[in-house]
Amino acid sequence: MSHFAPLGLIELLAGIENGLSPATSIARAMERIEAVDGGIGAFATLAPPESLGAAAKASGPLAGVPLGIKDIFDTADMATAYGSPIHAGFRPSSDAVLVAMARAAGAAVMGKTVTTEFAFLQPAATGNPAAPGHTPGGSSSGSAAAVAAGMVAGAFGSQTAGSVIRPAAFCGVAGFKPSFRLLPTVGMKCSAWTLDTAGLFAATVADVAMLAERLSGRPLSVRQDAVPALRLGLYRSAVDGRIEPAMREAWETAARLAERAGARLVEIEEPAALARARQAQETIQFYESALSLTHERRLHADELSPRLREALEKGAAIEPAAYDEARRTARQARRAVTALFGEVDALLAPSALGPAPASLASTGDPVMNRLWTLTGNPCVSVPGLRASDGRPLGLSVVARFGRDGQALALASWLEGLLSRPK
Amino acid sequence: MSHFAPLGLIELLAGIENGLSPATSIARAMERIEAVDGGIGAFATLAPPESLGAAAKASGPLAGVPLGIKDIFDTADMATAYGSPIHAGFRPSSDAVLVAMARAAGAAVMGKTVTTEFAFLQPAATGNPAAPGHTPGGSSSGSAAAVAAGMVAGAFGSQTAGSVIRPAAFCGVAGFKPSFRLLPTVGMKCSAWTLDTAGLFAATVADVAMLAERLSGRPLSVRQDAVPALRLGLYRSAVDGRIEPAMREAWETAARLAERAGARLVEIEEPAALARARQAQETIQFYESALSLTHERRLHADELSPRLREALEKGAAIEPAAYDEARRTARQARRAVTALFGEVDALLAPSALGPAPASLASTGDPVMNRLWTLTGNPCVSVPGLRASDGRPLGLSVVARFGRDGQALALASWLEGLLSRPK
């Protein structure tokens, strides 16, 4: 269906190790962006030549690796508008921490990728390279699309409800939402402070794991050998009735392949403490978002989209007591999830209700993602399966809090199973 | 010893209710700043006339109330330099959330108060109005001093180790460090994301409680009637050997006055899980601060003070595994503190080792504050007692997580006891 091929990060690193110069790698990425982004609209701003020149001379574990950065992360060398006309042309005085970490590791920031307005509801005009005419998902729309189209080898996103996992699934790439605060969110425009999670995109799970390792200095890359005897929980939630047939089938296919490869499947009925928490996530998100954007609501209400303005008014009407109650529900949910990992090593669940919907007027529903964002568990969206019309379908592997390496290893193992002829 | 009198916020609100115009209140505050700040140096930047003009016409529960804002909070109408030459002249594109909330409530932001470099170690030149020649404490040096000198009726600060409670104690004013994240830190320059807490200063505990209530919309103000049968824990820590004689005496005096007024005193020996956690706070602070300032370390190392550069190098050398271990220690400490509140309603402990030290080369030691910042419990520094030479001494009332109203009510009750003739 799509004529785009993502750019493998591990393969690129091997090329650089074997003599490909960072300058050439960066020039190729820029050529690719110039050739294809006109039809996709993944980038909001491209890096100035002097920044790319400096990156071409950088050294470090990510030297020569082209990255796209969601325009919700501050950059000192480029305008950062957070997807809103209110901040058009704003130049922060420092890079967001994750951006500074990437540059310190030698990576080349190719530009800022399109975000929905303040990483919330209002879609942007980015297309889905893997399913033309369909939404790329959001709010990290441009990052997912830029990776899917092979313009960059990795990209940064952020997730407050489902803004990394869902676009990764819709665009057919790997998405990694780490344990809450594993990657610093400092210098990201805040949407909801107890939920906002920095996340990563790359072509495959092994690629996104390598990016996470080289960024953070933590041992997260996938070693091909060890996948332990696996108890895999099939997480049956209270909202599963809304899952589309193509996704049901993909979920079932993945489960059977895992079982055939030695996993023990465990049916997990959603505990009441977790069914309740999905609504708590919404309460917390709306309450905190309304506060986070107090300045914009106070002085620039007419420059907010009607959809966002309405959402923020809804959030501002939530009483502190209702918010506090939602926070308590969230704490109970975290304990309930941790208890599940006494029974299983990982959970398998859909990354979205189905493939990307056929509309650019919405970025799709984050209902399958809200819970894992609220509980802060590491979650990896595994690409590989497709609907009958070719649109990508993503499955989520969720692991215990802090077990990010395990989540990535199991997701990569699953990805390997899905890519073999069935 | 001091010829300065703080400006009572509740008294000012009563005046405004009885006809004092916000414009007059603001003009008086500006006159006071112009008259005395030359000798103190509490302000880094004063508000532009147009901002004060707008504030003079504002309505809301804080209309006419002059505030000072630590220069670690972003302001869209004033430069925000975070106490560093690296960011001199930087104009953020939005107000920090707490600043926007204050303005939405009608408050007048008189200017930005002096902070130590990035709210960390390197002192600024601010003096202590209540103890000339001595440090005002830090890192919220200017906010504490501005309130102590009666230039503003309230001020914002931030605490990562002891940066609200300690300067409040040294300057003889009330300081309130709320439960972690009760007040949004969005738009504050991040030092350590799991520790940074926005806090408030005012003349008395009742004043700071009223400020908290009118800012947050939560019922935090002190009602004079109800102080329940009180079990007050005297928190004896592993570092108490370092407490100075004047502070020992003040602590004992406060305890006896509380007992005479009906409180039951309970001796609390510091649990091992909490003694361990003081070091964990330092590990977390140094590790996160080094990451938070990655941009500055990478591009502006020569504009950092040698003291800060050294601290950040120390932080950058901490391994992720050691940091993760400190985070686990912190979680255990939170559980251990919560268990203490089964035995007592509140804890009483020194806010600092003694009165303000006689030097401007250091802002004093935060060792008495680290634990309560790490655990996120609400903490109020109660003014009222003094050393024999007149320097103020502050005592900390600490309550259960989320019981901010109780912490303020008990602290206000204690403040009343301390102010009566003994």
Tab-separated table of N, CA, C and O in Angstrom, chain B residues 51-96:
chain	number	residue	atom	x	y	z
B	51	SER	N	2.427	46.489	33.328
B	51	SER	CA	1.936	45.328	34.067
B	51	SER	C	1.309	45.770	35.390
B	51	SER	O	0.269	45.242	35.804
B	52	LEU	N	1.950	46.726	36.055
B	52	LEU	CA	1.379	47.216	37.315
B	52	LEU	C	0.083	47.977	37.052
B	52	LEU	O	-0.861	47.905	37.859
B	53	GLY	N	0.036	48.673	35.933
B	53	GLY	CA	-1.193	49.369	35.564
B	53	GLY	C	-2.348	48.398	35.359
B	53	GLY	O	-3.475	48.629	35.825
B	54	ALA	N	-2.057	47.284	34.686
B	54	ALA	CA	-3.100	46.274	34.471
B	54	ALA	C	-3.517	45.667	35.818
B	54	ALA	O	-4.706	45.450	36.075
B	55	ALA	N	-2.530	45.412	36.680
B	55	ALA	CA	-2.840	44.810	37.985
B	55	ALA	C	-3.702	45.750	38.831
B	55	ALA	O	-4.550	45.296	39.609
B	56	ALA	N	-3.485	47.044	38.691
B	56	ALA	CA	-4.261	48.008	39.476
B	56	ALA	C	-5.738	47.960	39.127
B	56	ALA	O	-6.592	48.337	39.930
B	57	LYS	N	-6.023	47.490	37.929
B	57	LYS	CA	-7.434	47.414	37.497
B	57	LYS	C	-8.017	46.011	37.642
B	57	LYS	O	-9.187	45.780	37.321
B	58	ALA	N	-7.205	45.070	38.115
B	58	ALA	CA	-7.660	43.676	38.186
B	58	ALA	C	-8.658	43.483	39.311
B	58	ALA	O	-8.687	44.235	40.289
B	59	SER	N	-9.494	42.477	39.155
B	59	SER	CA	-10.367	42.077	40.259
B	59	SER	C	-10.058	40.619	40.586
B	59	SER	O	-9.305	39.961	39.886
B	60	GLY	N	-10.635	40.147	41.656
B	60	GLY	CA	-10.375	38.770	42.062
B	60	GLY	C	-9.983	38.706	43.521
B	60	GLY	O	-9.779	39.738	44.179
B	61	PRO	N	-9.855	37.497	44.051
B	61	PRO	CA	-9.630	37.325	45.492
B	61	PRO	C	-8.266	37.813	45.976
B	61	PRO	O	-8.062	37.931	47.184
B	62	LEU	N	-7.344	38.097	45.044
B	62	LEU	CA	-6.041	38.645	45.455
B	62	LEU	C	-5.813	40.038	44.858
B	62	LEU	O	-4.674	40.525	44.824
B	63	ALA	N	-6.881	40.692	44.412
B	63	ALA	CA	-6.730	42.027	43.823
B	63	ALA	C	-6.071	42.971	44.828
B	63	ALA	O	-6.470	43.030	45.991
B	64	GLY	N	-5.060	43.677	44.374
B	64	GLY	CA	-4.371	44.643	45.219
B	64	GLY	C	-3.284	44.046	46.094
B	64	GLY	O	-2.628	44.772	46.847
B	65	VAL	N	-3.068	42.747	45.992
B	65	VAL	CA	-2.046	42.099	46.834
B	65	VAL	C	-0.709	42.065	46.086
B	65	VAL	O	-0.589	41.409	45.049
B	66	PRO	N	0.310	42.764	46.601
B	66	PRO	CA	1.616	42.771	45.932
B	66	PRO	C	2.401	41.500	46.261
B	66	PRO	O	2.526	41.119	47.422
B	67	LEU	N	2.906	40.864	45.201
B	67	LEU	CA	3.667	39.626	45.364
B	67	LEU	C	5.062	39.762	44.752
B	67	LEU	O	5.254	40.502	43.783
B	68	GLY	N	5.986	39.015	45.294
B	68	GLY	CA	7.317	38.859	44.688
B	68	GLY	C	7.453	37.442	44.171
B	68	GLY	O	6.998	36.497	44.818
B	69	ILE	N	8.047	37.277	42.997
B	69	ILE	CA	8.140	35.962	42.344
B	69	ILE	C	9.603	35.592	42.153
B	69	ILE	O	10.340	36.306	41.463
B	70	LYS	N	10.001	34.496	42.741
B	70	LYS	CA	11.375	34.020	42.575
B	70	LYS	C	11.719	33.924	41.090
B	70	LYS	O	10.914	33.415	40.303
B	71	ASP	N	12.902	34.359	40.725
B	71	ASP	CA	13.250	34.442	39.304
B	71	ASP	C	13.622	33.077	38.706
B	71	ASP	O	14.489	32.957	37.840
B	72	ILE	N	12.914	32.077	39.176
B	72	ILE	CA	13.028	30.720	38.651
B	72	ILE	C	11.697	30.377	37.962
B	72	ILE	O	11.602	29.382	37.252
B	73	PHE	N	10.696	31.238	38.199
B	73	PHE	CA	9.378	31.106	37.559
B	73	PHE	C	9.359	31.970	36.298
B	73	PHE	O	9.692	33.159	36.356
B	74	ASP	N	8.904	31.400	35.196
B	74	ASP	CA	8.805	32.168	33.956
B	74	ASP	C	7.760	33.273	34.073
B	74	ASP	O	6.700	33.085	34.674
B	75	THR	N	8.092	34.408	33.469
B	75	THR	CA	7.131	35.515	33.345
B	75	THR	C	7.211	36.043	31.923
B	75	THR	O	8.304	36.277	31.406
B	76	ALA	N	6.057	36.225	31.308
B	76	ALA	CA	6.030	36.659	29.908
B	76	ALA	C	6.286	38.154	29.773
B	76	ALA	O	6.647	38.627	28.691
B	77	ASP	N	6.114	38.915	30.884
B	77	ASP	CA	6.270	40.374	30.785
B	77	ASP	C	7.588	40.875	31.373
B	77	ASP	O	7.827	42.078	31.411
B	78	MET	N	8.420	39.955	31.836
B	78	MET	CA	9.693	40.340	32.449
B	78	MET	C	10.751	39.315	32.112
B	78	MET	O	10.440	38.126	31.968
B	79	ALA	N	11.991	39.774	32.045
B	79	ALA	CA	13.100	38.846	31.855
B	79	ALA	C	13.119	37.830	32.988
B	79	ALA	O	12.739	38.127	34.118
B	80	THR	N	13.544	36.624	32.650
B	80	THR	CA	13.622	35.517	33.593
B	80	THR	C	14.985	34.873	33.398
B	80	THR	O	15.229	34.253	32.362
B	81	ALA	N	15.884	35.054	34.375
B	81	ALA	CA	17.278	34.641	34.142
B	81	ALA	C	17.697	33.448	34.986
B	81	ALA	O	18.803	32.952	34.828
B	82	TYR	N	16.834	32.971	35.877
B	82	TYR	CA	17.144	31.792	36.704
B	82	TYR	C	18.430	31.979	37.529
B	82	TYR	O	19.120	31.011	37.846
B	83	GLY	N	18.788	33.231	37.807
B	83	GLY	CA	19.996	33.477	38.603
B	83	GLY	C	21.294	33.179	37.877
B	83	GLY	O	22.330	33.003	38.512
B	84	SER	N	21.250	33.140	36.559
B	84	SER	CA	22.443	32.778	35.787
B	84	SER	C	22.672	33.753	34.646
B	84	SER	O	21.727	34.145	33.957
B	85	PRO	N	23.927	34.124	34.384
B	85	PRO	CA	24.201	34.999	33.228
B	85	PRO	C	23.869	34.327	31.899
B	85	PRO	O	23.666	35.007	30.897
B	86	ILE	N	23.800	32.997	31.897
B	86	ILE	CA	23.502	32.275	30.649
B	86	ILE	C	22.155	32.712	30.076
B	86	ILE	O	21.986	32.815	28.868
B	87	HIS	N	21.201	32.970	30.965
B	87	HIS	CA	19.848	33.286	30.507
B	87	HIS	C	19.485	34.763	30.695
B	87	HIS	O	18.307	35.118	30.643
B	88	ALA	N	20.493	35.602	30.926
B	88	ALA	CA	20.230	37.027	31.156
B	88	ALA	C	19.368	37.585	30.027
B	88	ALA	O	19.661	37.393	28.850
B	89	GLY	N	18.304	38.260	30.380
B	89	GLY	CA	17.465	38.924	29.389
B	89	GLY	C	16.450	38.026	28.700
B	89	GLY	O	15.648	38.492	27.898
B	90	PHE	N	16.433	36.740	29.037
B	90	PHE	CA	15.490	35.817	28.378
B	90	PHE	C	14.044	36.182	28.696
B	90	PHE	O	13.681	36.400	29.841
B	91	ARG	N	13.219	36.227	27.650
B	91	ARG	CA	11.785	36.495	27.822
B	91	ARG	C	10.983	35.253	27.435
B	91	ARG	O	10.827	34.948	26.256
B	92	PRO	N	10.473	34.537	28.421
B	92	PRO	CA	9.640	33.364	28.124
B	92	PRO	C	8.394	33.769	27.342
B	92	PRO	O	7.982	34.934	27.363
B	93	SER	N	7.773	32.789	26.685
B	93	SER	CA	6.570	33.109	25.914
B	93	SER	C	5.296	32.931	26.732
B	93	SER	O	4.210	33.237	26.265
B	94	SER	N	5.418	32.418	27.953
B	94	SER	CA	4.235	32.386	28.816
B	94	SER	C	4.643	32.494	30.279
B	94	SER	O	5.797	32.268	30.634
B	95	ASP	N	3.683	32.866	31.102
B	95	ASP	CA	3.890	32.870	32.539
B	95	ASP	C	3.903	31.436	33.055
B	95	ASP	O	3.126	30.590	32.582
B	96	ALA	N	4.736	31.171	34.068
B	96	ALA	CA	4.612	29.913	34.792
B	96	ALA	C	3.174	29.790	35.297
B	96	ALA	O	2.485	30.799	35.521
